[in-house]
Tab-separated table of N, CA and C in Angstrom:
chain	number	residue	atom	x	y	z
A	1	GLN	N	149.865	21.294	40.334
A	1	GLN	CA	148.751	21.183	39.427
A	1	GLN	C	148.648	22.378	38.476
A	2	GLY	N	149.354	23.424	38.781
A	2	GLY	CA	149.309	24.578	37.895
A	2	GLY	C	148.460	25.704	38.474
A	3	MET	N	148.738	26.898	38.010
A	3	MET	CA	148.094	28.099	38.528
A	3	MET	C	146.566	28.072	38.357
A	4	LYS	N	146.103	27.667	37.199
A	4	LYS	CA	144.663	27.693	36.947
A	4	LYS	C	143.909	26.793	37.925
A	5	GLU	N	144.361	25.575	38.113
A	5	GLU	CA	143.697	24.635	39.003
A	5	GLU	C	143.809	25.068	40.463
A	6	GLU	N	144.965	25.577	40.853
A	6	GLU	CA	145.170	26.012	42.241
A	6	GLU	C	144.316	27.235	42.571
A	7	ALA	N	144.127	28.132	41.613
A	7	ALA	CA	143.390	29.369	41.842
A	7	ALA	C	141.880	29.174	41.825
A	8	LEU	N	141.399	28.038	41.348
A	8	LEU	CA	139.965	27.808	41.302
A	8	LEU	C	139.360	27.676	42.698
A	9	TRP	N	140.152	27.314	43.663
A	9	TRP	CA	139.664	27.124	45.012
A	9	TRP	C	139.723	28.459	45.751
A	10	ALA	N	138.582	29.017	46.081
A	10	ALA	CA	138.545	30.317	46.777
A	10	ALA	C	138.799	30.116	48.267
A	11	GLY	N	139.704	30.901	48.803
A	11	GLY	CA	139.948	30.873	50.244
A	11	GLY	C	140.724	29.666	50.692
A	12	THR	N	140.394	29.197	51.854
A	12	THR	CA	141.113	28.095	52.473
A	12	THR	C	140.463	26.755	52.130
A	13	ARG	N	141.193	25.715	52.357
A	13	ARG	CA	140.646	24.371	52.127
A	13	ARG	C	140.017	23.797	53.390
A	14	ASP	N	139.939	24.604	54.413
A	14	ASP	CA	139.370	24.175	55.680
A	14	ASP	C	137.864	24.457	55.683
A	15	TYR	N	137.074	23.423	55.815
A	15	TYR	CA	135.615	23.553	55.796
A	15	TYR	C	135.044	23.985	57.150
A	16	THR	N	135.867	24.070	58.167
A	16	THR	CA	135.380	24.358	59.519
A	16	THR	C	134.518	25.604	59.595
A	17	PRO	N	134.940	26.753	59.034
A	17	PRO	CA	134.081	27.946	59.135
A	17	PRO	C	132.687	27.737	58.545
A	18	MET	N	132.617	27.045	57.427
A	18	MET	CA	131.306	26.807	56.807
A	18	MET	C	130.453	25.875	57.660
A	19	LEU	N	131.090	24.913	58.299
A	19	LEU	CA	130.348	23.982	59.138
A	19	LEU	C	129.899	24.640	60.439
A	20	CYS	N	130.663	25.618	60.921
A	20	CYS	CA	130.338	26.292	62.182
A	20	CYS	C	129.330	27.421	62.022
A	21	ALA	N	129.227	28.004	60.846
A	21	ALA	CA	128.366	29.177	60.636
A	21	ALA	C	126.921	28.964	61.096
A	22	PRO	N	126.265	27.864	60.756
A	22	PRO	CA	124.871	27.702	61.200
A	22	PRO	C	124.733	27.685	62.728
A	23	ILE	N	125.656	27.032	63.399
A	23	ILE	CA	125.611	26.975	64.863
A	23	ILE	C	125.882	28.351	65.458
A	24	ALA	N	126.840	29.090	64.887
A	24	ALA	CA	127.143	30.436	65.370
A	24	ALA	C	125.943	31.363	65.200
A	25	LEU	N	125.275	31.290	64.063
A	25	LEU	CA	124.093	32.118	63.828
A	25	LEU	C	122.948	31.737	64.774
A	26	GLU	N	122.816	30.456	65.027
A	26	GLU	CA	121.796	29.991	65.973
A	26	GLU	C	122.097	30.509	67.378
A	27	TYR	N	123.364	30.462	67.763
A	27	TYR	CA	123.779	30.962	69.077
A	27	TYR	C	123.431	32.444	69.216
A	28	LEU	N	123.784	33.248	68.211
A	28	LEU	CA	123.483	34.679	68.268
A	28	LEU	C	121.975	34.933	68.299
A	29	ARG	N	121.217	34.140	67.553
A	29	ARG	CA	119.761	34.290	67.543
A	29	ARG	C	119.164	33.988	68.919
A	30	ASP	N	119.691	32.974	69.598
A	30	ASP	CA	119.120	32.510	70.861
A	30	ASP	C	119.734	33.161	72.094
A	31	TRP	N	120.851	33.871	71.947
A	31	TRP	CA	121.546	34.474	73.096
A	31	TRP	C	120.639	35.465	73.806
A	32	ARG	N	120.670	35.449	75.127
A	32	ARG	CA	119.923	36.413	75.922
A	32	ARG	C	120.858	36.999	76.979
A	33	SER	N	120.613	38.246	77.313
A	33	SER	CA	121.492	38.983	78.219
A	33	SER	C	121.597	38.308	79.572
A	34	PRO	N	122.780	38.427	80.190
A	34	PRO	CA	122.994	37.779	81.482
A	34	PRO	C	122.288	38.478	82.642
A	35	ASP	N	121.657	39.645	82.395
A	35	ASP	CA	120.988	40.377	83.467
A	35	ASP	C	119.607	39.823	83.799
A	36	GLY	N	119.191	38.778	83.089
A	36	GLY	CA	117.896	38.160	83.348
A	36	GLY	C	116.724	38.857	82.686
A	37	LYS	N	116.984	39.899	81.906
A	37	LYS	CA	115.905	40.649	81.258
A	37	LYS	C	115.571	40.110	79.870
A	38	GLY	N	116.312	39.113	79.404
A	38	GLY	CA	115.995	38.461	78.139
A	38	GLY	C	116.263	39.282	76.900
A	39	LYS	N	117.167	40.238	76.985
A	39	LYS	CA	117.477	41.066	75.821
A	39	LYS	C	118.268	40.270	74.782
A	40	THR	N	117.999	40.575	73.507
A	40	THR	CA	118.760	39.953	72.425
A	40	THR	C	120.152	40.580	72.353
A	41	VAL	N	121.023	39.999	71.526
A	41	VAL	CA	122.366	40.551	71.318
A	41	VAL	C	122.262	42.012	70.890
A	42	GLN	N	121.396	42.273	69.931
A	42	GLN	CA	121.266	43.629	69.402
A	42	GLN	C	120.791	44.609	70.478
A	43	GLU	N	119.790	44.213	71.252
A	43	GLU	CA	119.277	45.076	72.322
A	43	GLU	C	120.341	45.314	73.393
A	44	HIS	N	121.022	44.253	73.770
A	44	HIS	CA	122.072	44.341	74.788
A	44	HIS	C	123.195	45.277	74.337
A	45	ASN	N	123.649	45.114	73.097
A	45	ASN	CA	124.751	45.938	72.599
A	45	ASN	C	124.329	47.394	72.435
A	46	ARG	N	123.146	47.633	71.946
A	46	ARG	CA	122.671	49.006	71.779
A	46	ARG	C	122.565	49.696	73.130
A	47	GLU	N	121.952	49.031	74.093
A	47	GLU	CA	121.810	49.602	75.437
A	47	GLU	C	123.189	49.899	76.046
A	48	GLY	N	124.126	48.981	75.860
A	48	GLY	CA	125.470	49.159	76.419
A	48	GLY	C	126.235	50.295	75.783
A	49	VAL	N	126.171	50.427	74.452
A	49	VAL	CA	126.935	51.488	73.783
A	49	VAL	C	126.315	52.857	74.062
A	50	VAL	N	124.991	52.928	74.158
A	50	VAL	CA	124.340	54.201	74.489
A	50	VAL	C	124.752	54.645	75.889
A	51	ALA	N	124.707	53.730	76.849
A	51	ALA	CA	125.098	54.065	78.221
A	51	ALA	C	126.563	54.505	78.282
A	52	ALA	N	127.435	53.793	77.570
A	52	ALA	CA	128.862	54.139	77.576
A	52	ALA	C	129.100	55.500	76.931
A	53	ALA	N	128.456	55.762	75.807
A	53	ALA	CA	128.635	57.044	75.111
A	53	ALA	C	128.169	58.198	75.988
A	54	GLN	N	127.024	58.045	76.632
A	54	GLN	CA	126.513	59.100	77.500
A	54	GLN	C	127.423	59.331	78.697
A	55	MET	N	127.905	58.243	79.301
A	55	MET	CA	128.788	58.352	80.450
A	55	MET	C	130.089	59.053	80.080
A	56	LEU	N	130.687	58.666	78.946
A	56	LEU	CA	131.963	59.256	78.525
A	56	LEU	C	131.810	60.724	78.144
A	57	SER	N	130.786	61.064	77.400
A	57	SER	CA	130.613	62.464	76.994
A	57	SER	C	130.374	63.359	78.213
A	58	GLU	N	129.657	62.837	79.189
A	58	GLU	CA	129.434	63.605	80.420
A	58	GLU	C	130.730	63.760	81.208
A	59	ALA	N	131.486	62.681	81.345
A	59	ALA	CA	132.744	62.725	82.106
A	59	ALA	C	133.776	63.632	81.452
A	60	TRP	N	133.802	63.667	80.134
A	60	TRP	CA	134.794	64.444	79.396
A	60	TRP	C	134.295	65.834	79.020
A	61	GLY	N	133.018	66.116	79.246
A	61	GLY	CA	132.463	67.412	78.884
A	61	GLY	C	132.445	67.631	77.379
A	62	THR	N	132.128	66.568	76.635
A	62	THR	CA	132.144	66.629	75.168
A	62	THR	C	130.821	66.145	74.608
A	63	GLU	N	130.781	66.017	73.286
A	63	GLU	CA	129.554	65.634	72.591
A	63	GLU	C	129.629	64.204	72.047
A	64	ILE	N	128.474	63.618	71.881
A	64	ILE	CA	128.335	62.360	71.154
A	64	ILE	C	128.125	62.754	69.694
A	65	ALA	N	128.780	62.064	68.790
A	65	ALA	CA	128.795	62.477	67.385
A	65	ALA	C	127.488	62.242	66.631
A	66	GLN	N	126.612	61.385	67.148
A	66	GLN	CA	125.387	61.113	66.421
A	66	GLN	C	124.217	61.014	67.394
A	67	PRO	N	123.001	61.150	66.876
A	67	PRO	CA	121.830	61.003	67.746
A	67	PRO	C	121.766	59.588	68.336
A	68	VAL	N	121.332	59.511	69.568
A	68	VAL	CA	121.239	58.223	70.267
A	68	VAL	C	120.382	57.230	69.488
A	69	GLU	N	119.321	57.699	68.863
A	69	GLU	CA	118.423	56.770	68.153
A	69	GLU	C	119.070	56.122	66.939
A	70	THR	N	120.226	56.618	66.506
A	70	THR	CA	120.920	56.011	65.364
A	70	THR	C	121.968	54.986	65.788
A	71	MET	N	122.182	54.819	67.080
A	71	MET	CA	123.210	53.896	67.569
A	71	MET	C	122.707	52.465	67.550
A	72	THR	N	123.608	51.557	67.196
A	72	THR	CA	123.308	50.126	67.271
A	72	THR	C	124.291	49.484	68.250
A	73	SER	N	125.503	49.199	67.811
A	73	SER	CA	126.512	48.664	68.733
A	73	SER	C	127.784	49.503	68.688
A	74	MET	N	127.752	50.610	67.928
A	74	MET	CA	128.924	51.487	67.828
A	74	MET	C	128.487	52.935	67.975
A	75	ALA	N	129.426	53.753	68.474
A	75	ALA	CA	129.163	55.180	68.630
A	75	ALA	C	130.488	55.922	68.607
A	76	MET	N	130.407	57.206	68.288
A	76	MET	CA	131.585	58.072	68.304
A	76	MET	C	131.371	59.123	69.390
A	77	VAL	N	132.396	59.295	70.238
A	77	VAL	CA	132.348	60.288	71.304
A	77	VAL	C	133.569	61.183	71.173
A	78	GLN	N	133.326	62.478	71.266
A	78	GLN	CA	134.429	63.423	71.171
A	78	GLN	C	135.298	63.298	72.420
A	79	LEU	N	136.602	63.340	72.209
A	79	LEU	CA	137.563	63.295	73.309
A	79	LEU	C	137.666	64.677	73.950
A	80	PRO	N	138.220	64.761	75.166
A	80	PRO	CA	138.362	66.066	75.813
A	80	PRO	C	139.091	67.062	74.910
A	81	HIS	N	138.602	68.291	74.916
A	81	HIS	CA	139.153	69.327	74.038
A	81	HIS	C	140.626	69.605	74.314
A	82	LYS	N	141.053	69.437	75.556
A	82	LYS	CA	142.439	69.733	75.930
A	82	LYS	C	143.414	68.615	75.576
A	83	LEU	N	142.892	67.478	75.168
A	83	LEU	CA	143.736	66.329	74.839
A	83	LEU	C	144.299	66.479	73.430
A	84	GLU	N	145.608	66.490	73.323
A	84	GLU	CA	146.240	66.595	72.001
A	84	GLU	C	146.302	65.214	71.372
A	85	VAL	N	145.676	65.092	70.219
A	85	VAL	CA	145.586	63.806	69.533
A	85	VAL	C	146.208	63.942	68.150
A	86	ASN	N	147.177	63.075	67.869
A	86	ASN	CA	147.803	63.055	66.549
A	86	ASN	C	147.463	61.791	65.776
A	87	ASP	N	146.676	60.924	66.391
A	87	ASP	CA	146.269	59.675	65.743
A	87	ASP	C	145.406	59.998	64.530
A	88	LYS	N	145.693	59.307	63.430
A	88	LYS	CA	144.890	59.471	62.225
A	88	LYS	C	143.967	58.250	62.093
A	89	PRO	N	142.683	58.496	61.765
A	89	PRO	CA	141.749	57.368	61.635
A	89	PRO	C	142.265	56.316	60.654
A	90	GLY	N	142.249	55.059	61.101
A	90	GLY	CA	142.639	53.959	60.235
A	90	GLY	C	144.129	53.753	60.082
A	91	GLU	N	144.946	54.560	60.764
A	91	GLU	CA	146.402	54.423	60.681
A	91	GLU	C	146.971	54.099	62.060
A	92	PRO	N	147.327	52.845	62.300
A	92	PRO	CA	147.888	52.480	63.599
A	92	PRO	C	149.292	53.053	63.790
A	93	GLY	N	149.681	53.159	65.032
A	93	GLY	CA	151.056	53.564	65.327
A	93	GLY	C	151.163	54.892	66.028
A	94	GLY	N	151.732	54.859	67.237
A	94	GLY	CA	151.976	56.084	67.984
A	94	GLY	C	150.697	56.703	68.514
A	95	GLY	N	150.858	57.737	69.282
A	95	GLY	CA	149.728	58.519	69.752
A	95	GLY	C	148.984	57.948	70.934
A	96	ILE	N	147.815	58.523	71.145
A	96	ILE	CA	146.976	58.177	72.290
A	96	ILE	C	146.557	56.704	72.249
A	97	ARG	N	146.280	56.193	71.075
A	97	ARG	CA	145.868	54.788	70.955
A	97	ARG	C	146.926	53.856	71.544
A	98	ASP	N	148.195	54.104	71.241
A	98	ASP	CA	149.262	53.262	71.782
A	98	ASP	C	149.404	53.432	73.290
A	99	ILE	N	149.254	54.651	73.784
A	99	ILE	CA	149.334	54.884	75.234
A	99	ILE	C	148.213	54.125	75.940
A	100	LEU	N	147.010	54.219	75.392
A	100	LEU	CA	145.885	53.493	75.995
A	100	LEU	C	146.152	51.988	76.028
A	101	ARG	N	146.686	51.462	74.940
A	101	ARG	CA	146.946	50.025	74.850
A	101	ARG	C	148.073	49.603	75.795
A	102	GLU	N	149.202	50.306	75.714
A	102	GLU	CA	150.402	49.872	76.433
A	102	GLU	C	150.359	50.177	77.931
A	103	LYS	N	149.857	51.333	78.310
A	103	LYS	CA	149.870	51.713	79.725
A	103	LYS	C	148.615	51.274	80.473
A	104	TYR	N	147.474	51.282	79.789
A	104	TYR	CA	146.208	51.044	80.469
A	104	TYR	C	145.509	49.744	80.065
A	105	GLY	N	146.023	49.058	79.053
A	105	GLY	CA	145.391	47.819	78.608
A	105	GLY	C	144.029	48.047	77.980
A	106	VAL	N	143.861	49.210	77.346
A	106	VAL	CA	142.592	49.563	76.708
A	106	VAL	C	142.807	49.633	75.202
A	107	GLU	N	141.979	48.931	74.461
A	107	GLU	CA	142.043	48.987	72.997
A	107	GLU	C	140.916	49.882	72.515
A	108	ALA	N	141.277	50.953	71.821
A	108	ALA	CA	140.266	51.900	71.354
A	108	ALA	C	140.695	52.520	70.035
A	109	ALA	N	139.720	52.758	69.177
A	109	ALA	CA	139.980	53.430	67.901
A	109	ALA	C	139.886	54.933	68.132
A	110	ILE	N	141.027	55.606	67.975
A	110	ILE	CA	141.137	57.047	68.229
A	110	ILE	C	141.433	57.739	66.911
A	111	GLY	N	140.841	58.908	66.711
A	111	GLY	CA	141.129	59.623	65.475
A	111	GLY	C	141.057	61.127	65.625
A	112	ASN	N	141.993	61.798	64.973
A	112	ASN	CA	142.002	63.254	64.855
A	112	ASN	C	141.386	63.569	63.497
A	113	PHE	N	140.232	64.215	63.517
A	113	PHE	CA	139.517	64.518	62.284
A	113	PHE	C	139.669	65.981	61.879
A	114	GLY	N	140.710	66.609	62.368
A	114	GLY	CA	140.971	68.006	62.005
A	114	GLY	C	140.497	68.966	63.076
A	115	LYS	N	141.041	70.158	63.017
A	115	LYS	CA	140.796	71.162	64.038
A	115	LYS	C	139.312	71.510	64.198
A	116	GLU	N	138.600	71.637	63.094
A	116	GLU	CA	137.197	72.038	63.174
A	116	GLU	C	136.278	70.907	63.632
A	117	THR	N	136.593	69.671	63.252
A	117	THR	CA	135.750	68.529	63.608
A	117	THR	C	136.096	67.996	64.983
A	118	GLY	N	137.373	67.857	65.291
A	118	GLY	CA	137.800	67.400	66.607
A	118	GLY	C	138.347	65.986	66.625
A	119	ASN	N	138.587	65.521	67.833
A	119	ASN	CA	139.160	64.201	68.083
A	119	ASN	C	138.091	63.307	68.685
A	120	PHE	N	138.046	62.063	68.204
A	120	PHE	CA	136.991	61.163	68.648
A	120	PHE	C	137.534	59.777	68.986
A	121	VAL	N	136.763	59.076	69.803
A	121	VAL	CA	136.982	57.661	70.049
A	121	VAL	C	135.756	56.937	69.510
A	122	ARG	N	136.004	55.827	68.831
A	122	ARG	CA	134.899	54.994	68.342
A	122	ARG	C	134.665	53.892	69.363
A	123	LEU	N	133.483	53.856	69.898
A	123	LEU	CA	133.113	52.814	70.853
A	123	LEU	C	132.469	51.666	70.102
A	124	SER	N	132.741	50.479	70.570
A	124	SER	CA	132.123	49.300	70.010
A	124	SER	C	131.717	48.412	71.179
A	125	HIS	N	130.458	48.027	71.233
A	125	HIS	CA	129.963	47.204	72.337
A	125	HIS	C	129.592	45.825	71.809
A	126	ALA	N	130.053	44.800	72.505
A	126	ALA	CA	129.738	43.415	72.158
A	126	ALA	C	129.302	42.684	73.425
A	127	VAL	N	128.846	41.455	73.269
A	127	VAL	CA	128.328	40.710	74.417
A	127	VAL	C	129.373	40.496	75.505
A	128	TYR	N	130.638	40.574	75.168
A	128	TYR	CA	131.684	40.352	76.161
A	128	TYR	C	132.104	41.627	76.885
A	129	ASN	N	131.572	42.782	76.520
A	129	ASN	CA	131.929	44.023	77.203
A	129	ASN	C	131.139	44.180	78.489
A	130	ALA	N	131.785	44.827	79.457
A	130	ALA	CA	131.149	45.167	80.722
A	130	ALA	C	131.295	46.676	80.933
A	131	PRO	N	130.434	47.275	81.726
A	131	PRO	CA	130.565	48.707	81.996
A	131	PRO	C	131.958	49.099	82.492
A	132	SER	N	132.615	48.207	83.206
A	132	SER	CA	133.957	48.513	83.719
A	132	SER	C	134.971	48.728	82.592
A	133	ASP	N	134.752	48.141	81.415
A	133	ASP	CA	135.642	48.380	80.272
A	133	ASP	C	135.611	49.852	79.878
A	134	PHE	N	134.431	50.431	79.864
A	134	PHE	CA	134.280	51.826	79.482
A	134	PHE	C	134.710	52.758	80.621
A	135	ASP	N	134.561	52.298	81.868
A	135	ASP	CA	135.091	53.064	83.011
A	135	ASP	C	136.610	53.191	82.907
A	136	ARG	N	137.269	52.097	82.520
A	136	ARG	CA	138.728	52.126	82.361
A	136	ARG	C	139.141	53.105	81.266
A	137	LEU	N	138.393	53.138	80.160
A	137	LEU	CA	138.668	54.090	79.088
A	137	LEU	C	138.490	55.514	79.598
A	138	ARG	N	137.406	55.778	80.283
A	138	ARG	CA	137.132	57.111	80.836
A	138	ARG	C	138.281	57.568	81.729
A	139	ASP	N	138.639	56.716	82.676
A	139	ASP	CA	139.673	57.082	83.654
A	139	ASP	C	141.031	57.267	82.989
A	140	ALA	N	141.357	56.414	82.028
A	140	ALA	CA	142.644	56.528	81.330
A	140	ALA	C	142.725	57.841	80.561
A	141	VAL	N	141.671	58.185	79.836
A	141	VAL	CA	141.681	59.429	79.058
A	141	VAL	C	141.763	60.637	79.985
A	142	LEU	N	141.040	60.603	81.093
A	142	LEU	CA	141.123	61.707	82.048
A	142	LEU	C	142.535	61.844	82.621
A	143	GLU	N	143.163	60.712	82.928
A	143	GLU	CA	144.529	60.740	83.469
A	143	GLU	C	145.521	61.247	82.422
A	144	ILE	N	145.413	60.782	81.188
A	144	ILE	CA	146.308	61.233	80.126
A	144	ILE	C	146.136	62.738	79.905
A	145	THR	N	144.885	63.194	79.905
A	145	THR	CA	144.606	64.615	79.701
A	145	THR	C	145.194	65.445	80.847
A	146	ALA	N	145.025	65.008	82.083
A	146	ALA	CA	145.545	65.738	83.240
A	146	ALA	C	147.062	65.764	83.229
A	147	THR	N	147.685	64.634	82.888
A	147	THR	CA	149.141	64.548	82.850
A	147	THR	C	149.701	65.450	81.748
A	148	ALA	N	149.077	65.446	80.589
A	148	ALA	CA	149.539	66.270	79.473
A	148	ALA	C	149.421	67.756	79.783
A	149	ASN	N	148.363	68.125	80.520
A	149	ASN	CA	148.145	69.530	80.845
A	149	ASN	C	149.004	69.995	82.012
A	150	ALA	N	149.531	69.048	82.786
A	150	ALA	CA	150.382	69.404	83.932
A	150	ALA	C	151.793	69.746	83.504
A	151	VAL	N	152.182	69.333	82.294
A	151	VAL	CA	153.537	69.550	81.808
A	151	VAL	C	153.730	70.981	81.363
């Protein structure tokens, strides 16, 4: 039909996402936490990420990058000071992120923000996360740090 006619159609020709959006939004609006306390998605995720950030910073002896009252479903926690991190934010490949994924089955956004700022992990909490997910991250980072320092 020609470039002009073909380019007029934005995106895909599959209407499924548009048809599913109202139901997905309704689901998120009506979802309540499985703990029986009736928390919304937002409340559940905020509570989970705050608990995870506090637990990790305490276990690693580091700081949380932002005030707790500013957290929604994401947070940044400084990694242990002794852990050598070469991962660059937003650049996949190599480093601690790959070790976490390949050896421990943990997916985490890791970044080295320079010597003065430090190394951080970005936490993200969703309805499918459980506290054990963050326990696995904690234990993996502690093990990697201990192994690296033993060499």
